[in-house]
mmCIF file of C-alpha atoms in Angstrom:
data_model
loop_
_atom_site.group_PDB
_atom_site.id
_atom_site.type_symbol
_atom_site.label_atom_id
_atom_site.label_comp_id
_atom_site.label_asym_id
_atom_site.label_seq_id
_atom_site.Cartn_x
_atom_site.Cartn_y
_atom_site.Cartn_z
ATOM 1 C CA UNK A 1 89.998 91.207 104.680
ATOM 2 C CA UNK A 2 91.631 93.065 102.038
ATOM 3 C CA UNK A 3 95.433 93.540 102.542
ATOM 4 C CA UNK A 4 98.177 96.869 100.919
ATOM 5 C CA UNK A 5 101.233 96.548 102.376
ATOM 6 C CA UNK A 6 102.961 99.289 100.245
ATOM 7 C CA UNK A 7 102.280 102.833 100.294
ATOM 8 C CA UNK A 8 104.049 106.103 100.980
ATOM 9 C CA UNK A 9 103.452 109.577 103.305
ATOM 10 C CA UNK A 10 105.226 112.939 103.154
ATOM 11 C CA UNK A 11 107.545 110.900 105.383
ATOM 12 C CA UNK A 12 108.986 109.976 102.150
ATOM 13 C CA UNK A 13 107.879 111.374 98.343
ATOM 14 C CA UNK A 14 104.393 110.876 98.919
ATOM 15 C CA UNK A 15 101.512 113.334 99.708
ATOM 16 C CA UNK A 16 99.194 112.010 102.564
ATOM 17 C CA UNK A 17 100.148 111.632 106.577
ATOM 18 C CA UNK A 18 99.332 108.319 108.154
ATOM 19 C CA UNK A 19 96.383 109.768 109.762
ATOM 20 C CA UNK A 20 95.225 110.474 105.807
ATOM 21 C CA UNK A 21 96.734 106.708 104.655
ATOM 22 C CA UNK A 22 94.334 105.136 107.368
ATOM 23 C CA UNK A 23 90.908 106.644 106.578
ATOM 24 C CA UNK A 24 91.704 106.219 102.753
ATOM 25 C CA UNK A 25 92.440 102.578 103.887
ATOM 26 C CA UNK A 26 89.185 102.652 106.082
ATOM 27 C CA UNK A 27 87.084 104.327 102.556
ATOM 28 C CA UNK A 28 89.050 101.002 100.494
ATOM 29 C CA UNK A 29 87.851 98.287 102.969
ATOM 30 C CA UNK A 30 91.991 97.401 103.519
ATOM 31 C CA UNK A 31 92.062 96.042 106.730
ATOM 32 C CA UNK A 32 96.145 95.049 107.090
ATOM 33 C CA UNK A 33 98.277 97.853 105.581
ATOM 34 C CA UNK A 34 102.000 99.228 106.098
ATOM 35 C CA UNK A 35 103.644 102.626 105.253
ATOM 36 C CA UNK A 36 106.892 101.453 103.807
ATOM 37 C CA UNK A 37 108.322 104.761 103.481
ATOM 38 C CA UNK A 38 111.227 105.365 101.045
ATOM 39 C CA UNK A 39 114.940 105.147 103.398
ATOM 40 C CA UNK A 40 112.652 106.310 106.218
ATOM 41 C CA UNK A 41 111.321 105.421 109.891
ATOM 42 C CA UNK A 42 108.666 108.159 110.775
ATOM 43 C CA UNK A 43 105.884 107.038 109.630
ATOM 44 C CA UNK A 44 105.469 104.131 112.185
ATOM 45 C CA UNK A 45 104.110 105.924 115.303
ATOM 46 C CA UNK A 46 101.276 107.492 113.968
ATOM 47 C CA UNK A 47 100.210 104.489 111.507
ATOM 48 C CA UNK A 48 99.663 102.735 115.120
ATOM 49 C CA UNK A 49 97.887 105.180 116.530
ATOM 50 C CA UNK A 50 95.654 106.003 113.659
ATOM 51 C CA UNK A 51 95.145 102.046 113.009
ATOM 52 C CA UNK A 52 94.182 101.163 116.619
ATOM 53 C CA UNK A 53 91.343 103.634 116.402
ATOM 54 C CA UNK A 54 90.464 102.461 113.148
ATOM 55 C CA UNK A 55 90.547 98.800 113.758
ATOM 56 C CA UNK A 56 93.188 98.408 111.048
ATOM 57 C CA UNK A 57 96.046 95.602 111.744
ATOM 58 C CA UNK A 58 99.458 97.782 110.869
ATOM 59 C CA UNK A 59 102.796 96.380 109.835
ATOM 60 C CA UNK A 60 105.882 98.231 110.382
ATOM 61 C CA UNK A 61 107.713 98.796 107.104
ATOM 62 C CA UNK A 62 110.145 100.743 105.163
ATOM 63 C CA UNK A 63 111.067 100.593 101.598
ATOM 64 C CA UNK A 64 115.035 100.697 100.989
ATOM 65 C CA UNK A 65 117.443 101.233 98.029
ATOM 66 C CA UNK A 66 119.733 98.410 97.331
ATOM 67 C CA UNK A 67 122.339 97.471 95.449
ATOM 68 C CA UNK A 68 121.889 94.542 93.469
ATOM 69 C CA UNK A 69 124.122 93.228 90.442
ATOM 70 C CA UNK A 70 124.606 96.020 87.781
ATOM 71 C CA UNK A 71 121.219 97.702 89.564
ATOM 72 C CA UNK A 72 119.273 99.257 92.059
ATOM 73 C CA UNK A 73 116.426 97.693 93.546
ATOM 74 C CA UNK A 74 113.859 97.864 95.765
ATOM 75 C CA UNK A 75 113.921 96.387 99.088
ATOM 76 C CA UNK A 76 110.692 95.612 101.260
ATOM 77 C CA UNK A 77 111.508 95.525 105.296
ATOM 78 C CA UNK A 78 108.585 94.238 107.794
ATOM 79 C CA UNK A 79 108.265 93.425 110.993
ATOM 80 C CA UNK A 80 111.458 94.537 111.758
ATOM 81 C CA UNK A 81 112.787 95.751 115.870
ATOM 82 C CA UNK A 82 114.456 98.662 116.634
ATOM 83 C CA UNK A 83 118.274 97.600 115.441
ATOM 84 C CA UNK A 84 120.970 100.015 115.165
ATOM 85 C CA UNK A 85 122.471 97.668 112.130
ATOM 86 C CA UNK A 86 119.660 97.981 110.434
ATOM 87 C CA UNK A 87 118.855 101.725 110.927
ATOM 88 C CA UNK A 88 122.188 102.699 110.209
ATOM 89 C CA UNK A 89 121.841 100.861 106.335
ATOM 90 C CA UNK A 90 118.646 102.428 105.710
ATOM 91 C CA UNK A 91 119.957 106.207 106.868
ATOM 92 C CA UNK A 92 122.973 105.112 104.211
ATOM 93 C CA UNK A 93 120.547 104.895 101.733
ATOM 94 C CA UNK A 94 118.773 108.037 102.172
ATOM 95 C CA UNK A 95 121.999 110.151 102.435
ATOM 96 C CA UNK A 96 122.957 108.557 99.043
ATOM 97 C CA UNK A 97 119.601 109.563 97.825
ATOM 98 C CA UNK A 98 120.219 112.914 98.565
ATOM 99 C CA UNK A 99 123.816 112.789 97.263
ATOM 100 C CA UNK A 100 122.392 112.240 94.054
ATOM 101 C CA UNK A 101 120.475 115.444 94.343
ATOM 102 C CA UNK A 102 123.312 117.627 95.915
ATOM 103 C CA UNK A 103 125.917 116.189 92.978
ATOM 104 C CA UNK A 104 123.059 117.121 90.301
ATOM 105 C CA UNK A 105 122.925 120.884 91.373
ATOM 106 C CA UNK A 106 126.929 121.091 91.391
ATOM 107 C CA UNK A 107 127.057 119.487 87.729
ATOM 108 C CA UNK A 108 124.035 121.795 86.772
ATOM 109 C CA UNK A 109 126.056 124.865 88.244
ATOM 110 C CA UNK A 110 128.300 124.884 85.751
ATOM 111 C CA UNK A 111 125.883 125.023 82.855
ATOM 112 C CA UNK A 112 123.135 126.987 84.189
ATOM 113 C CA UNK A 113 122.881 130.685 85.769
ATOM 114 C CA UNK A 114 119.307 129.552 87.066
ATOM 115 C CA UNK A 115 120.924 127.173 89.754
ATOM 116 C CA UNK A 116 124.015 127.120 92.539
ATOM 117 C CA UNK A 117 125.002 124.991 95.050
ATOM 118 C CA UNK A 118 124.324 127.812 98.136
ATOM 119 C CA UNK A 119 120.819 128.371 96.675
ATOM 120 C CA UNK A 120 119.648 124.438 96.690
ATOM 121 C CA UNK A 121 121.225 124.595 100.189
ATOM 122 C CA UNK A 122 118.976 127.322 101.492
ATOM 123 C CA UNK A 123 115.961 125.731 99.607
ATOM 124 C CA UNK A 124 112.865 124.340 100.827
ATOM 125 C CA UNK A 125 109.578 122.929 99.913
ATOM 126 C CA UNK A 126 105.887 121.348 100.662
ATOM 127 C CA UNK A 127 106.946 117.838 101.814
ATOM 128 C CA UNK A 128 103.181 117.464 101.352
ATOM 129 C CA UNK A 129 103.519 117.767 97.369
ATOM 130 C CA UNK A 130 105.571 114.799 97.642
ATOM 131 C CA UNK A 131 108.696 114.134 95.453
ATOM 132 C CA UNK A 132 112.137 114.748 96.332
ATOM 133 C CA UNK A 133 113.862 118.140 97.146
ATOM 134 C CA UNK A 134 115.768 117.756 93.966
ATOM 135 C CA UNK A 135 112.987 117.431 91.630
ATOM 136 C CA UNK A 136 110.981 120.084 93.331
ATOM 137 C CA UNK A 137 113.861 122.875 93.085
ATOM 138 C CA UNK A 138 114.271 121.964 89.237
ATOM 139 C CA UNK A 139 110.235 122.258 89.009
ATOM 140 C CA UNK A 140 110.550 125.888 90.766
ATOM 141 C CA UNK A 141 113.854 126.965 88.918
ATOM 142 C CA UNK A 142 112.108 126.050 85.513
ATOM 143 C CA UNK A 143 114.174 123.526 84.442
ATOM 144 C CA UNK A 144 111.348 121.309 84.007
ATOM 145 C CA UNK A 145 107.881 121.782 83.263
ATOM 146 C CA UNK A 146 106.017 118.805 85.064
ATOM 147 C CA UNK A 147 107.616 117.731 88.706
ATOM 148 C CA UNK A 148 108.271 113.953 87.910
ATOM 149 C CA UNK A 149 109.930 115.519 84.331
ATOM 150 C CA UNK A 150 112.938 116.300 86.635
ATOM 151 C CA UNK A 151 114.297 112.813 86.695
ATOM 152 C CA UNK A 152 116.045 112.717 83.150
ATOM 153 C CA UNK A 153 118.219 115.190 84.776
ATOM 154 C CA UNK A 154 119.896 112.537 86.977
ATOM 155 C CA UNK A 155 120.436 110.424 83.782
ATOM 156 C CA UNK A 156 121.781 113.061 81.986
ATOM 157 C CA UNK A 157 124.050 114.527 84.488
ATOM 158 C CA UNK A 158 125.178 111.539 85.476
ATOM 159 C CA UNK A 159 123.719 111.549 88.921
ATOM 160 C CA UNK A 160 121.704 107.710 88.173
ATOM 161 C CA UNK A 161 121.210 105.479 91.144
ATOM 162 C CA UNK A 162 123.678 103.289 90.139
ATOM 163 C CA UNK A 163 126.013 105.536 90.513
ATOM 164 C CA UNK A 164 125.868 105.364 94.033
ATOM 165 C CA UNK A 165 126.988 103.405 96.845
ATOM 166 C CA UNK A 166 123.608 101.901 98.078
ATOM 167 C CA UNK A 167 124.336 99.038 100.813
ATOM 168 C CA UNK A 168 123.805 95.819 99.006
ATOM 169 C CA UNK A 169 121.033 93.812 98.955
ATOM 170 C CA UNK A 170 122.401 91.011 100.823
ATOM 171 C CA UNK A 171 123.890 92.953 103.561
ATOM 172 C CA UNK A 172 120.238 94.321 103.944
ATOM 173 C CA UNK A 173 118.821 90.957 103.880
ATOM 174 C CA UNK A 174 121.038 89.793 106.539
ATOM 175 C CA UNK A 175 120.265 92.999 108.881
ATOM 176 C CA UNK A 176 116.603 92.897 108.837
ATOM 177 C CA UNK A 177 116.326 89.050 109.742
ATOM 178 C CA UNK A 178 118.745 89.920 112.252
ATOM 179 C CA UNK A 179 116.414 92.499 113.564
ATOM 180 C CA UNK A 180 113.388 89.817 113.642
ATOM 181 C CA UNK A 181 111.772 91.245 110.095
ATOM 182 C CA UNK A 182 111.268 89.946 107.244
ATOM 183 C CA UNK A 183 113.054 91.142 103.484
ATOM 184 C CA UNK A 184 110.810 91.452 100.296
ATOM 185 C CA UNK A 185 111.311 92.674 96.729
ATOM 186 C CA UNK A 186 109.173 95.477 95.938
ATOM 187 C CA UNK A 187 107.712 95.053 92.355
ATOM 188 C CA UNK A 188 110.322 92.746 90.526
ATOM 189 C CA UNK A 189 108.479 93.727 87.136
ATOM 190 C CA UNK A 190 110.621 97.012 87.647
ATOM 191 C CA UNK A 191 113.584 95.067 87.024
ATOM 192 C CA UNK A 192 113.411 91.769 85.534
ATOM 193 C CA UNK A 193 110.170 92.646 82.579
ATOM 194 C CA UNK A 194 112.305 91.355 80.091
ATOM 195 C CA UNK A 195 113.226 87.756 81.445
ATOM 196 C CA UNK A 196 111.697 84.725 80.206
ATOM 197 C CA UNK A 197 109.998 82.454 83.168
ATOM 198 C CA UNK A 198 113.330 80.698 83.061
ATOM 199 C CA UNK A 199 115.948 83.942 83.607
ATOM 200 C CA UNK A 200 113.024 85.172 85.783
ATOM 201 C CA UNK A 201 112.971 82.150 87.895
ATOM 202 C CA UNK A 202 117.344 81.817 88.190
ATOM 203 C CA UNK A 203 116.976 85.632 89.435
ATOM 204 C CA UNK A 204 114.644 84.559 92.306
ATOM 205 C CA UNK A 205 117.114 82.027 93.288
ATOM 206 C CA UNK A 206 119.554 83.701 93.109
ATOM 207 C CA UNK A 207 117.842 86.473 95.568
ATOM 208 C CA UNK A 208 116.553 83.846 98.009
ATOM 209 C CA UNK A 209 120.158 82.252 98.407
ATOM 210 C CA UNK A 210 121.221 85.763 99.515
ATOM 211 C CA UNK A 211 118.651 85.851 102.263
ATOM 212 C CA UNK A 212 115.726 87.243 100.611
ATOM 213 C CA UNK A 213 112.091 85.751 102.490
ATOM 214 C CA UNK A 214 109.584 87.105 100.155
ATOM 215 C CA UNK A 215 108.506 88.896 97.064
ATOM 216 C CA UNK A 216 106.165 91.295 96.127
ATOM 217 C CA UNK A 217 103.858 89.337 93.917
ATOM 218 C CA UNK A 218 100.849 91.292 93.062
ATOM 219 C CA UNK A 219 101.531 94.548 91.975
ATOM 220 C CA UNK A 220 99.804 96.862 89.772
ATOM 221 C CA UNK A 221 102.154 97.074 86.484
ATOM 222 C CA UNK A 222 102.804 92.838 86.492
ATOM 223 C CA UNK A 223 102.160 90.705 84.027
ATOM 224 C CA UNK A 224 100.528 87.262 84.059
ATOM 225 C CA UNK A 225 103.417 85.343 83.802
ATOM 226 C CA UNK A 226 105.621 87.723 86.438
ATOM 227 C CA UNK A 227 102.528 87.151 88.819
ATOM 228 C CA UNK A 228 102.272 83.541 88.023
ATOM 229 C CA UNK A 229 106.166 82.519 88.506
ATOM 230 C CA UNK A 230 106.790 84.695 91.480
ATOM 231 C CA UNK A 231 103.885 83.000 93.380
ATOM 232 C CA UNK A 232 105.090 79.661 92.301
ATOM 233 C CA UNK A 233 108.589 80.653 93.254
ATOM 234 C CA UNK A 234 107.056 81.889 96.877
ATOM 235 C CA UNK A 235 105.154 78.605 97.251
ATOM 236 C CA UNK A 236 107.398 76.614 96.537
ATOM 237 C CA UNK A 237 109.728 77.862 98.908
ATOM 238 C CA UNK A 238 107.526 78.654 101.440
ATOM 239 C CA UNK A 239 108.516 82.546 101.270
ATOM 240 C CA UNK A 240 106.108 85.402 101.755
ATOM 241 C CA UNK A 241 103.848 86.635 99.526
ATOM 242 C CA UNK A 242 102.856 89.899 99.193
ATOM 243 C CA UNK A 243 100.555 92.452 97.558
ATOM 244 C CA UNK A 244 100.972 96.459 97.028
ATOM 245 C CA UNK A 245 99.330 99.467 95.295
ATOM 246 C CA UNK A 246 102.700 101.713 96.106
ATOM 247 C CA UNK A 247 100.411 104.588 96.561
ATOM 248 C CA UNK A 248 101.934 107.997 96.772
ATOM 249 C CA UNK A 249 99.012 110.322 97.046
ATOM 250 C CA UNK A 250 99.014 113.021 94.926
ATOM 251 C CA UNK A 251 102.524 112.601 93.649
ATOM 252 C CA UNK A 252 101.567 109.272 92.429
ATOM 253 C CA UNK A 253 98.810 110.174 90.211
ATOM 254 C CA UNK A 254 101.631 112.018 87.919
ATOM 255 C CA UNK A 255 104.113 109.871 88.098
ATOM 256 C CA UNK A 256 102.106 106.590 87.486
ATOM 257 C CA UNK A 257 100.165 105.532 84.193
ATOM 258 C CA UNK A 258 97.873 103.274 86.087
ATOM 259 C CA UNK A 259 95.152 103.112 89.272
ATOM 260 C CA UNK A 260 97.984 102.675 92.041
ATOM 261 C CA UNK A 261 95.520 103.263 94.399
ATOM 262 C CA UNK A 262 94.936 101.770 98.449
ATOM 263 C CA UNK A 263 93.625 98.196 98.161
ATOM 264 C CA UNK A 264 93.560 98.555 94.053
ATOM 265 C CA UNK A 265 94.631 95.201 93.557
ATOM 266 C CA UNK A 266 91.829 93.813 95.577
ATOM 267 C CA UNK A 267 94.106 91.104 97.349
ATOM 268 C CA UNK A 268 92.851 89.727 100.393
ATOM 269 C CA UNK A 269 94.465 87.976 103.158
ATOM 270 C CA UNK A 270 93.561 84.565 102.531
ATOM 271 C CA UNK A 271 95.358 85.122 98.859
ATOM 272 C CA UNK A 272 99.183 86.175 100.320
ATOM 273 C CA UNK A 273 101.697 84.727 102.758
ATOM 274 C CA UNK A 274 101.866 87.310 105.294
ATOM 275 C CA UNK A 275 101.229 84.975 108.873
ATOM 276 C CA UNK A 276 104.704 85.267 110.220
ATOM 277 C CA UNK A 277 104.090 88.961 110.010
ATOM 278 C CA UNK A 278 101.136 88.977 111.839
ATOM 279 C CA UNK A 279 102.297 87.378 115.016
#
């Protein structure tokens, strides 16, 4: 019974509705999946409908941005009730997503007769090419040549996610156990490539004291040793373990280097620690 329990739909900045996620999931043999969405909740109705027909056991999720240390990271939510804690933190997060975007057109403005604030305003565009609204309206405006190109504008124009006020990653920990779910890093490797086992290890501590339950540990873009230690880590403290291909449809395939595709990583239930979300 293979499992995916990260993957996105238009919802978010990927490509495919979760009619489209399940019969890819059906064609991959996946037989436990959840949309976790990017700072968004919509997904959720139709991935049970589509699942129940399919025979496919779904698991309500949503990825979130959180602040963590000097960083941003990823935040896994599962199993999670309706909570109005909770929902209000994750629609935080998606209005400071956007805030990035709306801050890079003012800043851009001022440099360049090809954008203005009342034109992104009145914009629009395929949700179904995935992305974000921001990257789509540089894409269209010229600015950049590929869609995912569109990014180094944030860096350069000083519109990063770290410049943001994302709600921490402990106060997100806190509201999703409080809502009866269950919090998970999304691909540490993003984040922590360069620690040895040892700094690798203190970081996961240092997570799990602030409330974190799990950790994504098979992912495509890990490494031996940042597969090895975080299943150790999980193990050891009997937290869940996890497994995700983070596909984004068409989207992905530009913006990834590798196969980051539904049930890729060929992990199968009896290989994570996923029973508390199964109940």
């Amino acid at each position: 019974m293979k499992v995916d329990l990260h993957m996105h739909t238009y919802f978010s900045d990927g490509t495919m509705s979760p009619q489209e996620i399940v019969d890819k999931a059906v064609d991959r043999n996946v037989k436990i999946l959840a949309i976790t969405d990017h700072n968004k909740l919509e997904s959720w109705e139709g991935l049970q409908e589509a699942a129940r027909k399919a025979g496919i056991i779904p698991i309500r999720g949503v990825e979130i941005n959180a602040s963590y240390k000097d960083k941003v990271v990823h935040l896994l939510a599962y199993g999670f009730e309706d909570s109005k804690r909770l929902f209000e933190l994750i629609d935080l997060a998606d209005r400071e997503m956007n805030r990035m975007s709306d801050d890079l057109v003012v800043n851009l403005e001022k440099v360049d007769s090809r954008v203005s604030v009342a034109d992104f305003e009145a914009y629009t565009y395929d949700r179904r090419k995935g992305g974000w609204k921001g990257l789509h309206y540089l894409f269209d405006k010229g600015l950049s040549s590929r869609l995912f190109e569109g990014f180094r504008y944030y860096r350069e124009y000083g519109c990063d996610f770290t410049e943001y006020d994302f709600p921490s990653l402990e106060e997100l920990c806190d509201a999703i156990k409080e809502a009866g779910g269950y919090s998970v890093l999304a691909h540490p490797m993003s984040y922590f490539k360069e620690l040895s086992q040892e700094a690798l290890e203190e970081e996961l501590e240092t997570l799990r004291k602030m409330g974190l339950q799990g950790v994504e540990c098979y992912y495509p873009t890990h490494s031996e040793m940042m597969t090895k230690t975080c299943l150790d880590f999980c193990k050891k403290h009997n937290m869940l373990i996890t497994t995700g291909s983070d596909e984004h449809g068409e989207f992905g395939k530009e913006a990834k280097t590798l196969d980051q595709t539904i049930g890729c990583m060929n992990i199968t239930r009896d290989m994570v620690n996923i029973e508390p979300l199964l109940k």
